[in-house]
Coordinates of C-alpha atoms in Angstrom, one line a residue:
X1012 CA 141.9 -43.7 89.2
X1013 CA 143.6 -44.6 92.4
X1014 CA 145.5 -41.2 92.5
X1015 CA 142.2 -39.3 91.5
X1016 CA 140.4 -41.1 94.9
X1017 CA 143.9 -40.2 97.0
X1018 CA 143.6 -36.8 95.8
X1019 CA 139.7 -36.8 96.6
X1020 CA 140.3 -37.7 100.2
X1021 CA 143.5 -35.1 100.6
X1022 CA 141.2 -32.8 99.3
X1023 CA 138.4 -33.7 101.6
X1024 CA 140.1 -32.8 104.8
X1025 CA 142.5 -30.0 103.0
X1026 CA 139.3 -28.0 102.3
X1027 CA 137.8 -28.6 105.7
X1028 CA 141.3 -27.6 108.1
X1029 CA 141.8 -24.7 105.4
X1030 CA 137.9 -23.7 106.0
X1031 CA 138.3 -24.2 109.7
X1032 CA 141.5 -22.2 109.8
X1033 CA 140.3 -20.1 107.8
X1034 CA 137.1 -19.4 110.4
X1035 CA 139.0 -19.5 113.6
X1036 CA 142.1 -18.4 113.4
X1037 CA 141.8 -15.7 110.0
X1038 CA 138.2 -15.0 111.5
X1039 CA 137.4 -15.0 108.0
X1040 CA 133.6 -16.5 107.9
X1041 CA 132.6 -15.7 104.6
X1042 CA 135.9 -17.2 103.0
X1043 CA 135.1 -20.1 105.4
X1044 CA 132.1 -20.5 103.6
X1045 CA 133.2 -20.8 100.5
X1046 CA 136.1 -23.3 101.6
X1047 CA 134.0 -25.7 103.2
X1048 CA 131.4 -25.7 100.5
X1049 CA 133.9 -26.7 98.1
X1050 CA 133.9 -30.3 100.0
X1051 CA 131.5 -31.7 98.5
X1052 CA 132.9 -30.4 95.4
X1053 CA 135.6 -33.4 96.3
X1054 CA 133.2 -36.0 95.5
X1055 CA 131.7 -34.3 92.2
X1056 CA 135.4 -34.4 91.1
X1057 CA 135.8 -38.1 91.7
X1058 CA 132.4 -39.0 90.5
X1059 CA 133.3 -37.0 87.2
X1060 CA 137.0 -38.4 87.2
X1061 CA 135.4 -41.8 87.4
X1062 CA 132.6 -41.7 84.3
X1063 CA 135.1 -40.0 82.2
X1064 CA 137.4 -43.0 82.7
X1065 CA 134.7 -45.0 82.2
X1066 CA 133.5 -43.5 79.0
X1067 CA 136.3 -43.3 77.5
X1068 CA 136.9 -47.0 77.3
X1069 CA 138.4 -47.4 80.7
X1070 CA 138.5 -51.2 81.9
X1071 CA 136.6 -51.0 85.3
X1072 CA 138.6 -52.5 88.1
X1073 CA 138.9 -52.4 91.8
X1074 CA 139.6 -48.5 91.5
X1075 CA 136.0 -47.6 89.8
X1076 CA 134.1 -49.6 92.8
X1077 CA 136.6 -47.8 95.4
X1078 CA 135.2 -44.5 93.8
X1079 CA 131.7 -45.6 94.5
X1080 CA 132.8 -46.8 97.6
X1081 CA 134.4 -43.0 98.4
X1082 CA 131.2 -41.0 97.4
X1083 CA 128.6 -43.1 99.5
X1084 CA 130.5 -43.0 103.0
X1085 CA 131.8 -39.0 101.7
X1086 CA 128.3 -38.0 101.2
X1087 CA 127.1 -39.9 104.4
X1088 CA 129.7 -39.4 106.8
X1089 CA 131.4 -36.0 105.4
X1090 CA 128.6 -33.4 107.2
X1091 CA 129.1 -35.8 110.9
X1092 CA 133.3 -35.6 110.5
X1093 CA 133.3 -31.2 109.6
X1094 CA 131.1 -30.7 112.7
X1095 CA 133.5 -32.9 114.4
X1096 CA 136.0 -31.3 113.2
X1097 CA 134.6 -27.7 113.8
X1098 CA 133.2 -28.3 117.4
X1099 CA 137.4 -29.4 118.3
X1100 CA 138.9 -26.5 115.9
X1101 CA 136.1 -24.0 117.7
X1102 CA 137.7 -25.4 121.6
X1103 CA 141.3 -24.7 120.4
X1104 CA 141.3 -21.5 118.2
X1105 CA 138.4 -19.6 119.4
X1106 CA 137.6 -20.3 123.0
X1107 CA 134.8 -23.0 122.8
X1108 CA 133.4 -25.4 124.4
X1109 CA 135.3 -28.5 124.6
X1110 CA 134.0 -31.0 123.0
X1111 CA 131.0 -33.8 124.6
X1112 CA 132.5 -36.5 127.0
X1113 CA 132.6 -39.8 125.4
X1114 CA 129.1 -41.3 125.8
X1115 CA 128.6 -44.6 127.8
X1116 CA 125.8 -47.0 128.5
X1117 CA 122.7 -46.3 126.2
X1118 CA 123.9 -43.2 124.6
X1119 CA 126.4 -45.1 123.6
X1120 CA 124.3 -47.8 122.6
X1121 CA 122.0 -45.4 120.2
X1122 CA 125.2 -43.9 118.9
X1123 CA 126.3 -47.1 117.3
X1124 CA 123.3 -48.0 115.9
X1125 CA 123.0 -44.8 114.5
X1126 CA 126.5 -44.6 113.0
X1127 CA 125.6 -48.4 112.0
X1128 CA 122.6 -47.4 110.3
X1129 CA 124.8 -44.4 108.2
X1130 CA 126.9 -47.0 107.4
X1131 CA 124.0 -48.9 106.1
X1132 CA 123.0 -45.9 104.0
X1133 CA 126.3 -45.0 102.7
X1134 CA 126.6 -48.9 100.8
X1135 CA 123.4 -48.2 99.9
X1136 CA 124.7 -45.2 97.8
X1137 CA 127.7 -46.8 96.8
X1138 CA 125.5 -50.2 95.4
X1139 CA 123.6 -47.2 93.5
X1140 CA 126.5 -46.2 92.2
X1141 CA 127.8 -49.1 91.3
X1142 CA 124.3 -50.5 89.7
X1143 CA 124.5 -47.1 87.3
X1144 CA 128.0 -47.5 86.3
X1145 CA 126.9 -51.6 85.7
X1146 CA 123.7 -51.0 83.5
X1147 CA 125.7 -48.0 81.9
X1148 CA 128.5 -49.7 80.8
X1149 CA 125.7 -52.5 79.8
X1150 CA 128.6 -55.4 79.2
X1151 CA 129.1 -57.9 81.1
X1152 CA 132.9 -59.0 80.9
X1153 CA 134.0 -55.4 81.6
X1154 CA 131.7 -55.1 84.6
X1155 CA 132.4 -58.0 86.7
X1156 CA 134.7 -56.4 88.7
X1157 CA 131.9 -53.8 90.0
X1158 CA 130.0 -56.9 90.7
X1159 CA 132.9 -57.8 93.1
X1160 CA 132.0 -54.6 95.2
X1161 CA 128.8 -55.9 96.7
X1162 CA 129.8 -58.6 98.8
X1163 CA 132.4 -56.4 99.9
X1164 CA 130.3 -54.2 101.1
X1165 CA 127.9 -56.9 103.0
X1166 CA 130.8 -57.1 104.8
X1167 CA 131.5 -54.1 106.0
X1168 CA 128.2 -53.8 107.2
X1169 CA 128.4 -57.1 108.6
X1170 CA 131.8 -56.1 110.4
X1171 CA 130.5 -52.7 111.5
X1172 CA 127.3 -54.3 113.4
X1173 CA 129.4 -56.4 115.2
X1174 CA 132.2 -54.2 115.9
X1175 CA 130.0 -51.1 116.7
X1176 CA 126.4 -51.4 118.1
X1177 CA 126.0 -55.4 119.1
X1178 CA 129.2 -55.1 120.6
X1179 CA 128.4 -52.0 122.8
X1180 CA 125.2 -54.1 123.2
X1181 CA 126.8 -56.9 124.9
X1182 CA 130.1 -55.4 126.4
X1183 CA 129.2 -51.7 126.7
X1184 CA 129.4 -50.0 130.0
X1185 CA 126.1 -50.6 131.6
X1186 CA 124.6 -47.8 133.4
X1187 CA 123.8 -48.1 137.3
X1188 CA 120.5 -48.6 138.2
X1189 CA 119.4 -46.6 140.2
X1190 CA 116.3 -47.4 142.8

């Protein structure tokens, strides 16, 4: 399973460079297309990887969680990193803008609770996915280690608010006020 969720994430940013290559440099925008659709395709493969493993008797471990893990902050966080990824390929292949200055004071401020609150989301869809694969699999010594996910992932969120938007909060570079 580990290899599986390597591959996943190789995959991930293989298909986006390749589509983004593809679209700037090849000015192909129809094979693009089809390249950069195929990233969400990723997480289907990892998801599927995963209840395949499952169903056919796999113990689940740290690995299964990881996968649930993968597909909530993929599906969250995957459209944010290709236009990322597309607004920097578009500046250095095709003569676009460069990208937006790093925000500061409030901006800043909204962007880190924003990015807090997809982080929020994205263990929201990984507890999904973890609750389905726990009530699938229905017994209880082969699911404790999915249990083991979930105060994991309080942390992260825990970590995240205080490394991202209460720390920008209380340390940020303030704006000057202006009279």
């Amino acid at each position: 399973m580990a290899a599986v969720i390597a591959a996943g994430e190789i995959g991930f940013w293989v298909f986006i460079a390749a589509g983004l290559a593809v679209r700037y440099v090849l000015r192909a925008r129809r094979a693009s297309a089809v390249l950069l659709a195929m990233v969400p395709l990723v997480d289907v493969v990892v998801l599927v990887a995963t209840v395949l493993d499952l169903s056919a008797g796999g113990k689940p471990g740290f690995t299964h969680g990881l996968a649930a893990v993968y597909l909530g902050f993929s599906v969250v966080f995957g459209p944010s990193m290709v236009r990322w990824a597309d607004a920097r390929f578009a500046h250095r292949f095709a003569g676009g803008p460069p990208p937006p200055p790093k925000l500061q004071g409030r901006e800043r401020a909204r962007y880190e609770w924003r990015e807090w609150g997809k982080c929020l989301l994205a263990c929201g869809l990984a507890a999904v996915a973890l609750l389905a694969a726990i009530f699938a699999i229905g017994e209880p010594e082969r699911v404790a280690p999915l249990w083991g996910w979930f105060p994991r992932l309080g942390t992260v969120t825990t970590i995240w608010l205080f490394a991202g938007p209460v720390w920008q909060e209380l340390f940020g570079t303030r704006e000057e006020v202006r009279s």
